[in-house]
Coordinates of C-alpha atoms and ligand atoms in Angstrom, one line a residue:
A1 CA -146.2 -96.2 41.4
T2 CA -147.0 -92.7 39.0
Y3 CA -148.7 -90.1 41.0
D4 CA -151.7 -89.4 38.9
E5 CA -153.0 -86.1 38.5
T6 CA -156.2 -86.7 37.1
P7 CA -157.2 -89.8 38.5
W8 CA -160.9 -89.6 37.7
F9 CA -160.3 -90.0 34.2
R10 CA -157.8 -93.1 34.7
P11 CA -159.5 -95.8 32.7
Q12 CA -159.6 -99.0 34.8
Y13 CA -159.8 -101.6 32.6
H14 CA -158.5 -100.3 29.4
Y15 CA -154.6 -100.0 28.7
T16 CA -153.0 -96.8 29.1
P17 CA -149.4 -96.3 29.8
K18 CA -148.1 -95.3 33.7
K19 CA -147.2 -91.8 32.2
N20 CA -146.7 -89.9 29.3
W21 CA -148.1 -89.9 25.6
M22 CA -149.1 -92.7 23.8
N23 CA -151.0 -93.4 20.3
D24 CA -150.9 -96.3 17.7
P25 CA -150.6 -100.1 18.7
N26 CA -147.7 -101.7 17.1
G27 CA -146.0 -104.9 16.5
L28 CA -149.2 -107.0 17.6
I29 CA -148.3 -110.3 18.0
Y30 CA -149.2 -113.5 20.3
H31 CA -146.5 -116.1 21.0
N32 CA -145.6 -118.6 23.6
G33 CA -148.7 -117.7 25.6
E34 CA -148.1 -114.0 25.6
Y35 CA -149.6 -111.2 23.7
E36 CA -147.4 -108.4 22.9
L37 CA -148.7 -104.7 22.7
Y38 CA -145.9 -102.2 21.2
F39 CA -147.4 -98.6 21.1
Q40 CA -146.0 -95.2 19.7
Y41 CA -144.6 -93.9 22.7
N42 CA -142.8 -90.7 23.8
P43 CA -140.6 -91.8 26.6
Y44 CA -140.0 -88.3 27.7
G45 CA -143.3 -86.5 28.2
S46 CA -147.1 -86.2 27.6
H47 CA -147.1 -84.7 24.2
W48 CA -146.4 -86.4 20.8
G49 CA -142.5 -86.4 20.0
H50 CA -139.3 -88.7 20.4
M51 CA -141.6 -91.4 19.0
S52 CA -140.3 -94.7 20.3
W53 CA -142.0 -98.1 20.8
G54 CA -143.5 -98.4 24.1
H55 CA -144.3 -102.3 25.2
A56 CA -147.0 -104.1 27.5
K57 CA -147.0 -107.8 27.7
S58 CA -150.3 -109.6 28.8
K59 CA -151.8 -113.5 29.0
D60 CA -155.1 -112.5 28.8
M61 CA -155.4 -109.0 26.8
V62 CA -157.0 -108.0 30.0
H63 CA -154.0 -107.6 32.7
W64 CA -151.2 -105.8 30.8
E65 CA -147.9 -105.4 32.4
Q66 CA -145.9 -102.3 31.3
Q67 CA -142.4 -103.3 30.0
P68 CA -139.1 -101.0 29.6
V69 CA -139.2 -98.8 26.1
A70 CA -138.7 -101.7 23.3
L71 CA -137.5 -99.5 20.6
M72 CA -135.8 -96.2 21.3
E73 CA -135.6 -92.9 18.8
A74 CA -131.9 -92.7 18.0
D75 CA -129.7 -90.9 15.6
G76 CA -132.3 -88.6 14.4
V77 CA -134.5 -91.3 13.6
M78 CA -137.8 -91.6 15.3
I79 CA -139.7 -95.3 15.2
F80 CA -143.0 -94.6 13.8
S81 CA -145.7 -97.5 13.3
G82 CA -145.2 -101.2 12.4
S83 CA -145.8 -104.4 12.9
A84 CA -143.8 -107.6 14.2
V85 CA -144.0 -111.2 12.9
V86 CA -142.9 -114.8 14.6
D87 CA -140.2 -115.9 11.8
T88 CA -141.0 -119.4 12.7
N89 CA -138.7 -120.7 9.9
N90 CA -135.7 -118.3 10.6
T91 CA -136.1 -117.1 7.0
S92 CA -134.2 -113.7 8.3
G93 CA -131.5 -115.6 9.8
F94 CA -131.7 -113.6 12.8
G95 CA -132.3 -116.6 15.3
N96 CA -132.7 -120.3 14.5
K97 CA -135.2 -122.7 14.0
T98 CA -135.3 -123.7 17.8
H99 CA -135.6 -120.5 18.9
P100 CA -137.2 -118.2 16.0
P101 CA -136.7 -114.6 16.2
L102 CA -139.1 -112.1 16.4
V103 CA -138.9 -109.5 13.6
A104 CA -140.3 -106.0 13.3
L105 CA -140.8 -103.7 10.5
Y106 CA -141.2 -100.0 11.2
T107 CA -141.0 -96.6 9.6
G108 CA -138.0 -94.9 10.7
F109 CA -138.7 -91.2 10.4
V110 CA -135.6 -89.2 9.3
E111 CA -135.9 -85.9 11.0
S112 CA -133.2 -83.7 8.9
D113 CA -135.1 -84.6 5.8
K114 CA -138.6 -85.8 6.7
I115 CA -138.1 -88.9 4.7
Q116 CA -139.8 -91.9 5.5
D117 CA -138.6 -95.6 4.9
Q118 CA -139.1 -98.9 6.4
R119 CA -136.7 -100.8 9.0
V120 CA -136.0 -103.9 10.6
A121 CA -135.4 -105.0 14.1
Y122 CA -134.9 -108.5 15.8
S123 CA -135.6 -109.8 19.4
N124 CA -134.3 -113.1 20.5
D125 CA -135.7 -112.8 23.9
N126 CA -139.1 -112.8 23.7
G127 CA -139.9 -109.4 22.2
M128 CA -138.1 -107.7 25.9
S129 CA -135.1 -106.2 23.8
W130 CA -134.9 -105.1 20.0
I131 CA -131.6 -105.0 17.5
N132 CA -131.9 -102.7 14.6
Y133 CA -130.6 -104.8 11.6
E134 CA -127.0 -103.1 10.5
N135 CA -128.2 -102.3 6.9
N136 CA -131.0 -100.4 7.8
P137 CA -133.5 -99.1 6.1
V138 CA -134.6 -102.0 4.0
L139 CA -137.0 -100.1 1.9
D140 CA -136.3 -96.6 1.1
R141 CA -138.1 -94.8 -1.8
H142 CA -136.8 -91.6 -0.8
S143 CA -140.4 -90.4 -0.2
E144 CA -141.8 -88.3 2.4
N145 CA -145.4 -90.1 3.7
F146 CA -144.5 -93.4 3.1
R147 CA -145.2 -95.5 6.3
D148 CA -146.9 -98.0 8.8
P149 CA -145.8 -101.2 7.5
K150 CA -148.2 -104.5 8.4
V151 CA -146.4 -107.5 7.6
F152 CA -147.8 -111.3 7.7
W153 CA -147.1 -114.5 6.3
H154 CA -149.2 -115.6 3.5
P155 CA -148.9 -119.4 3.2
P156 CA -150.3 -120.4 -0.3
T157 CA -147.2 -118.3 -2.0
K158 CA -144.7 -119.1 0.8
S159 CA -143.9 -115.6 1.2
W160 CA -143.9 -112.5 3.3
C161 CA -146.6 -109.6 2.5
M162 CA -146.3 -105.9 3.6
L163 CA -148.7 -103.2 2.9
A164 CA -147.5 -99.4 3.6
V165 CA -149.3 -96.3 2.8
L166 CA -148.4 -93.5 0.4
A167 CA -150.4 -91.3 3.0
Q168 CA -150.9 -88.5 0.7
K169 CA -151.6 -90.3 -2.3
H170 CA -154.1 -92.5 -0.6
T171 CA -152.4 -95.5 -2.1
I172 CA -151.4 -98.9 -0.6
L173 CA -148.5 -100.4 -1.7
F174 CA -148.0 -104.3 -1.6
Y175 CA -144.6 -105.7 -1.1
T176 CA -143.6 -109.4 -1.1
S177 CA -140.3 -111.1 0.8
V178 CA -138.6 -114.4 1.4
N179 CA -136.5 -113.1 4.1
L180 CA -138.0 -110.2 5.8
I181 CA -135.5 -108.0 4.4
D182 CA -135.1 -107.7 0.8
W183 CA -138.7 -106.4 -0.3
T184 CA -140.2 -106.3 -3.9
L185 CA -143.1 -104.1 -4.8
A186 CA -146.0 -106.5 -6.0
S187 CA -148.9 -103.9 -6.7
E188 CA -150.5 -100.8 -6.1
F189 CA -153.9 -100.2 -4.6
I190 CA -155.5 -97.4 -5.4
P191 CA -159.5 -97.6 -4.7
S192 CA -162.1 -96.0 -7.5
P193 CA -163.9 -93.2 -6.4
S194 CA -166.9 -95.1 -6.8
T195 CA -166.1 -97.4 -3.5
G196 CA -167.4 -94.2 -1.8
V197 CA -164.0 -93.9 0.3
S198 CA -162.9 -91.1 1.8
I199 CA -159.6 -89.4 1.0
E200 CA -160.0 -86.5 3.5
G201 CA -156.4 -86.3 5.2
N202 CA -153.9 -88.7 5.4
W203 CA -154.3 -92.6 4.9
E204 CA -152.6 -94.6 7.7
C205 CA -152.1 -97.8 9.5
P206 CA -153.3 -100.2 7.0
D207 CA -154.2 -103.6 7.6
L208 CA -155.1 -107.0 5.5
F209 CA -156.5 -110.1 6.8
P210 CA -158.6 -113.0 5.8
L211 CA -161.9 -114.3 7.5
K212 CA -164.6 -116.7 6.7
V213 CA -167.9 -115.7 6.0
I214 CA -170.3 -116.7 8.5
G215 CA -173.0 -118.9 7.2
A216 CA -171.0 -119.8 4.0
A217 CA -169.3 -123.0 3.9
N218 CA -165.6 -122.2 3.3
Q219 CA -165.7 -118.9 1.8
I220 CA -163.0 -116.8 2.8
K221 CA -162.7 -113.0 2.1
W222 CA -160.0 -110.6 2.5
I223 CA -160.3 -107.4 4.4
L224 CA -158.3 -104.3 3.8
K225 CA -158.4 -101.7 6.3
V226 CA -157.3 -98.4 6.4
D227 CA -157.7 -95.1 8.5
T228 CA -158.2 -91.8 7.2
S229 CA -157.2 -88.7 9.4
G230 CA -159.6 -86.2 8.0
N231 CA -159.5 -82.9 7.1
R232 CA -158.8 -80.5 10.1
T233 CA -160.3 -77.2 8.5
E234 CA -163.8 -79.0 8.2
M235 CA -165.8 -81.6 9.9
S236 CA -164.7 -84.4 7.8
R237 CA -164.8 -88.1 9.3
T238 CA -161.9 -89.8 10.7
G239 CA -161.1 -93.7 11.4
A240 CA -160.6 -97.1 10.0
Q241 CA -162.5 -97.5 6.3
Y242 CA -162.7 -101.2 5.0
F243 CA -163.0 -103.0 1.6
I244 CA -163.7 -106.5 1.3
G245 CA -162.4 -108.5 -1.3
E246 CA -159.8 -111.1 -2.6
F247 CA -156.2 -111.0 -2.3
N248 CA -153.7 -113.8 -3.9
G249 CA -150.4 -112.9 -2.5
T250 CA -149.5 -109.5 -4.5
H251 CA -153.1 -108.1 -5.5
F252 CA -155.9 -106.7 -3.8
V253 CA -159.2 -106.8 -5.4
A254 CA -162.1 -104.9 -3.5
G255 CA -165.4 -105.9 -4.1
G256 CA -168.2 -103.2 -3.6
K257 CA -168.5 -100.1 -1.7
S258 CA -166.0 -99.2 1.4
Q259 CA -167.8 -99.1 5.0
W260 CA -166.7 -97.6 8.2
L261 CA -165.5 -99.7 11.0
D262 CA -166.4 -97.8 13.9
S263 CA -169.2 -94.9 14.2
G264 CA -167.7 -92.8 16.9
M265 CA -164.7 -90.3 17.0
D266 CA -162.2 -92.4 18.8
F267 CA -160.9 -95.8 17.3
Y268 CA -157.9 -95.1 15.3
A269 CA -155.1 -96.8 13.9
S270 CA -156.2 -99.8 14.6
N271 CA -154.5 -103.1 14.0
T272 CA -154.9 -107.2 14.3
W273 CA -152.7 -109.5 16.0
N274 CA -150.7 -111.5 14.1
N275 CA -151.9 -114.7 15.2
R276 CA -153.9 -115.7 12.3
Y277 CA -152.5 -119.0 11.5
S278 CA -151.9 -120.4 15.1
H279 CA -153.4 -120.2 18.5
D280 CA -157.3 -120.2 18.5
G281 CA -158.0 -118.8 15.2
R282 CA -159.6 -115.6 16.6
M283 CA -159.0 -112.3 14.9
I284 CA -158.4 -109.7 17.2
I285 CA -158.7 -106.3 16.7
I286 CA -157.4 -103.0 18.8
G287 CA -157.5 -99.4 18.3
W288 CA -156.1 -96.1 19.7
A289 CA -159.0 -94.7 21.5
C290 CA -158.4 -91.1 20.4
N291 CA -158.5 -88.6 17.5
W292 CA -155.7 -86.4 15.9
Y293 CA -158.3 -83.9 16.3
Y294 CA -157.7 -83.3 19.9
S295 CA -155.1 -85.7 20.8
E296 CA -152.7 -83.2 22.3
N297 CA -155.2 -81.6 24.4
I298 CA -157.1 -84.3 26.1
P299 CA -157.3 -83.5 29.9
T300 CA -155.6 -86.2 31.3
S301 CA -152.3 -86.5 33.5
P302 CA -149.3 -87.9 33.5
F303 CA -150.7 -90.1 31.0
R304 CA -152.1 -89.3 27.4
G305 CA -153.6 -92.2 25.3
M306 CA -155.5 -95.1 25.8
M307 CA -156.2 -98.3 23.9
S308 CA -159.8 -99.4 22.9
I309 CA -160.6 -102.9 24.1
P310 CA -159.5 -105.8 22.2
R311 CA -162.4 -107.2 20.0
V312 CA -162.9 -110.1 18.0
L313 CA -163.9 -109.5 14.3
S314 CA -166.0 -111.6 12.0
L315 CA -167.7 -111.0 8.7
L316 CA -171.4 -111.7 8.0
P317 CA -174.6 -111.4 5.7
Y318 CA -175.6 -108.1 6.4
G319 CA -178.2 -106.2 4.2
D320 CA -177.7 -107.0 0.5
G321 CA -173.7 -107.5 1.1
L322 CA -171.4 -108.5 4.0
R323 CA -170.2 -106.5 7.0
L324 CA -167.5 -106.7 9.8
A325 CA -169.0 -107.6 13.5
Q326 CA -166.9 -106.8 16.3
Q327 CA -167.4 -108.2 19.6
P328 CA -165.4 -107.4 22.7
I329 CA -163.1 -110.3 23.7
Q330 CA -164.8 -112.8 26.1
E331 CA -161.8 -112.6 28.1
L332 CA -163.1 -109.3 29.6
Q333 CA -166.3 -111.0 31.2
S334 CA -163.4 -112.3 34.1
L335 CA -163.8 -108.8 35.3
R336 CA -167.7 -108.7 36.0
G337 CA -168.4 -108.1 39.6
D338 CA -171.7 -107.1 41.3
P339 CA -174.3 -106.8 39.0
I340 CA -176.6 -103.5 38.6
T341 CA -179.9 -103.0 38.8
F342 CA -182.2 -100.0 37.4
A343 CA -185.1 -98.9 39.1
P344 CA -188.1 -101.3 38.6
N345 CA -190.8 -98.7 37.7
P346 CA -190.7 -95.9 35.2
V347 CA -190.8 -92.6 36.5
V348 CA -192.6 -89.5 34.0
T349 CA -190.0 -86.9 33.2
A350 CA -190.5 -83.8 31.2
E351 CA -189.6 -85.7 27.9
G352 CA -190.9 -89.1 28.6
Y353 CA -190.4 -91.9 31.0
A354 CA -187.1 -92.8 32.6
V355 CA -185.7 -95.5 35.1
Q356 CA -182.5 -94.7 36.9
F357 CA -179.5 -96.2 38.6
N358 CA -177.3 -94.3 40.8
T359 CA -173.7 -95.6 40.0
N360 CA -172.1 -94.4 43.5
H361 CA -168.9 -93.6 42.1
V362 CA -168.3 -96.7 40.1
R363 CA -167.8 -95.6 36.9
S364 CA -166.4 -98.8 35.5
L365 CA -169.4 -100.5 34.1
E366 CA -170.7 -103.1 31.7
I367 CA -174.3 -102.5 30.6
F368 CA -176.8 -104.6 28.4
L369 CA -179.6 -102.4 26.9
N370 CA -182.3 -104.8 25.1
V371 CA -185.3 -102.9 23.9
T372 CA -188.2 -104.2 21.5
V373 CA -190.2 -101.7 20.0
L374 CA -193.9 -102.6 20.3
S375 CA -195.3 -99.6 18.2
R376 CA -193.1 -98.3 15.7
D377 CA -195.6 -95.2 15.2
E378 CA -195.5 -94.4 18.9
L379 CA -191.9 -94.5 19.8
K380 CA -189.8 -91.2 19.3
E381 CA -186.6 -92.3 20.8
F382 CA -185.0 -94.6 23.5
G383 CA -181.4 -94.2 25.1
L384 CA -179.3 -94.0 28.1
K385 CA -177.7 -91.3 29.6
L386 CA -174.6 -91.7 31.5
M387 CA -173.0 -89.4 33.9
K388 CA -176.2 -87.4 34.2
G389 CA -176.4 -84.3 36.3
P390 CA -178.1 -80.6 36.3
S391 CA -175.9 -79.5 33.1
Q392 CA -174.2 -82.9 32.1
E393 CA -175.0 -85.9 30.1
L394 CA -173.5 -88.2 27.6
V395 CA -176.6 -89.9 25.7
I396 CA -176.3 -93.1 23.6
G397 CA -179.5 -94.1 21.8
W398 CA -181.6 -94.6 18.9
R399 CA -184.4 -92.3 17.3
S400 CA -187.0 -93.4 14.9
D401 CA -187.4 -90.3 12.5
D402 CA -184.2 -91.2 10.5
Q403 CA -184.0 -94.9 12.1
S404 CA -180.4 -93.9 13.7
F405 CA -178.4 -95.2 16.7
F406 CA -176.5 -92.1 18.2
I407 CA -174.2 -91.1 20.5
N408 CA -174.2 -87.1 21.9
R409 CA -171.4 -85.7 23.8
T410 CA -172.0 -82.1 23.4
A411 CA -172.8 -81.5 26.7
S412 CA -170.7 -84.3 28.4
G413 CA -168.3 -82.6 30.5
I414 CA -165.2 -80.8 29.2
V415 CA -165.6 -80.4 25.8
D416 CA -163.8 -77.3 24.5
M417 CA -160.6 -78.7 23.7
A418 CA -161.5 -78.5 20.1
P419 CA -164.3 -77.9 17.6
H420 CA -164.6 -81.4 16.9
F421 CA -165.1 -82.6 20.4
P422 CA -168.6 -81.8 21.3
V423 CA -170.3 -83.4 18.6
V424 CA -173.2 -86.0 17.9
N425 CA -172.7 -89.1 15.5
C426 CA -175.2 -91.0 14.2
T427 CA -175.4 -93.8 11.8
Q428 CA -178.5 -95.4 10.4
V429 CA -179.4 -99.0 12.1
P430 CA -183.1 -99.7 11.0
L431 CA -184.9 -102.2 13.3
N432 CA -185.1 -105.4 12.8
Q433 CA -188.5 -107.4 12.2
D434 CA -189.2 -108.1 15.5
G435 CA -188.4 -104.6 16.3
R436 CA -185.5 -105.7 18.7
M437 CA -182.6 -103.5 19.5
W438 CA -179.6 -104.5 21.5
A439 CA -176.3 -103.1 22.7
Q440 CA -173.7 -103.8 24.7
I441 CA -172.1 -100.9 26.6
F442 CA -168.4 -100.4 28.0
L443 CA -168.0 -97.3 30.5
D444 CA -164.3 -96.7 31.9
W445 CA -164.2 -93.4 33.5
C446 CA -163.6 -91.4 30.6
S447 CA -164.9 -93.7 27.9
V448 CA -167.6 -95.4 26.4
E449 CA -167.7 -98.5 23.5
V450 CA -171.0 -99.7 22.3
F451 CA -171.5 -102.6 20.2
V452 CA -175.1 -102.4 18.6
N453 CA -176.9 -105.4 17.6
G454 CA -173.9 -108.2 17.9
G455 CA -171.3 -105.7 16.9
V456 CA -172.5 -105.0 13.3
V457 CA -172.1 -101.4 14.6
T458 CA -169.9 -100.0 17.3
F459 CA -169.2 -96.3 18.8
T460 CA -166.1 -95.8 20.7
D461 CA -165.7 -91.9 22.2
L462 CA -164.0 -90.3 25.1
F463 CA -165.4 -88.2 27.4
F464 CA -164.6 -86.2 30.3
P465 CA -167.4 -85.6 32.8
D466 CA -167.6 -83.9 36.1
T467 CA -167.5 -87.3 38.0
N468 CA -169.6 -86.0 40.9
Q469 CA -172.6 -86.5 38.6
D470 CA -173.5 -90.2 39.1
I471 CA -176.7 -91.0 37.6
M472 CA -177.4 -93.3 34.8
E473 CA -180.8 -93.3 33.2
F474 CA -182.4 -95.3 30.6
Y475 CA -185.2 -93.4 28.8
W476 CA -187.8 -93.2 26.1
T477 CA -190.3 -90.8 24.6
G478 CA -193.3 -91.5 22.5
A479 CA -196.1 -93.8 24.1
K480 CA -195.3 -95.2 27.7
D481 CA -196.0 -99.0 26.1
A482 CA -194.3 -98.5 22.7
I483 CA -191.6 -100.3 23.8
T484 CA -190.7 -103.4 26.1
Y485 CA -187.2 -103.5 28.0
D486 CA -184.6 -105.3 29.8
L487 CA -181.6 -103.8 31.4
G488 CA -178.7 -105.2 33.2
G489 CA -175.0 -105.2 33.5
Y490 CA -172.1 -105.3 36.0
E491 CA -169.3 -103.3 37.8
M492 CA -166.2 -103.9 36.3
T493 CA -163.1 -104.6 38.7
S494 CA -160.4 -102.5 38.7
I495 CA -156.9 -103.2 37.0
W496 CA -155.4 -99.9 37.6
K497 CA -154.0 -99.5 41.0
Ligands
FRU501 C1 -151.1 -92.4 13.0 C2 -149.8 -92.3 12.6 C3 -148.7 -93.2 11.9 C4 -147.5 -92.8 12.1 C5 -147.7 -92.7 13.9 C6 -146.6 -91.6 14.2 O1 -151.7 -92.3 14.1 O2 -149.8 -91.0 12.1 O3 -149.4 -93.1 10.4 O4 -146.7 -94.1 11.8 O5 -148.8 -92.1 14.0 O6 -146.5 -91.6 15.2

């Protein structure tokens, strides 16, 4: 066991490495009843460097077992982000059809000249150990900032597809291959500015996957996701943006505007599991719950970096277009423990009305908020304050003046690691016809994830509270009978020991 220097910040049901630095999820595959999670990892310390692929395995995406480092930095080449596939037909020749190889494509970062190229490694032992292909790199443009290959099988064209970014040109390159080794450039995607897409900072970690449109018979759309790292000198927005469009195996065509996947600060470099044409058909995404603005300064030790909870994606009609919805994987329900109960009757506070629950040092919770606004004119704001003390609170709520759902961590504890940390994030979520608004909230020691109205809006945020403050409070301002509410939830069983 590793001695935890900050046990009060160690997530209890989110994946964290036992020690050291972690960033992006990599090589996500499901095979033989197991989920593989590789990740950007520094085997030697708790800051970014010596990038390698760390590894964890799970049967349910909830209980993860850390494994030995899968791909080690070697000969001046760091192992940057990438993906993996099960090469079922042994197109690569690295295994055989009875024992299909796992094949990974990753970015090699050549430290001497800063070139980024794409490389292949394969595994014949269930992803435990990886062998680098002898003729690496397989794709080399002699270019800096060319990275993060996402590879998947495209049945209609019977070929492998790869997307990778030219990070500073805000361009996504599409390649095809029949054997995962020889790659042909098929197209370049540069979205029109009229899509509203942000090109501040680098573009990183692209992904592309199909989803059925809920409620439309057999209509399939492709989602192209890319992260934007933001412009460090200003408060520009970061995280995943996506386009909904069509893909024919070589070209992606975007329809409509780009959208943000998460409205909080800490959902980055997300990727989906490559299980899209097998298993139970769920499209599951996981992200690195952090932000490059302050990732080097978060006050946890000896680990630095955590993953989000895995989420199921679906595509639904929303407003006059389509939108992704995210749902926590149902496997998390196996961790539900004692129910939590708020005080039955509201008390009058300086600002309005409130009911409280004393969490008594339990800070792994799943909370349900279900609010119906009866009088739109008489309700100002409602929300939930977590880890509330005399001078500290994290506030998650909805306010009527601009019809926005928000998360305010300006006074949530330790906030001085970067100017970008103490911020309020908000996004418009109008009340629906019956005035109802609901949220499922996951608190896990140093993080909170909020799924609003069935996950059409989500917020993922880190926070580092003084952990002696245990009050959780549901509050509202305006008239006392402007709303009705239903509150509940569960304590979540700890996995980390
Ligand atoms: C995204 C990223 C990737 C890169 C990796 C390096 O967070 O910058 O673009 O491959 O991290 O660790």
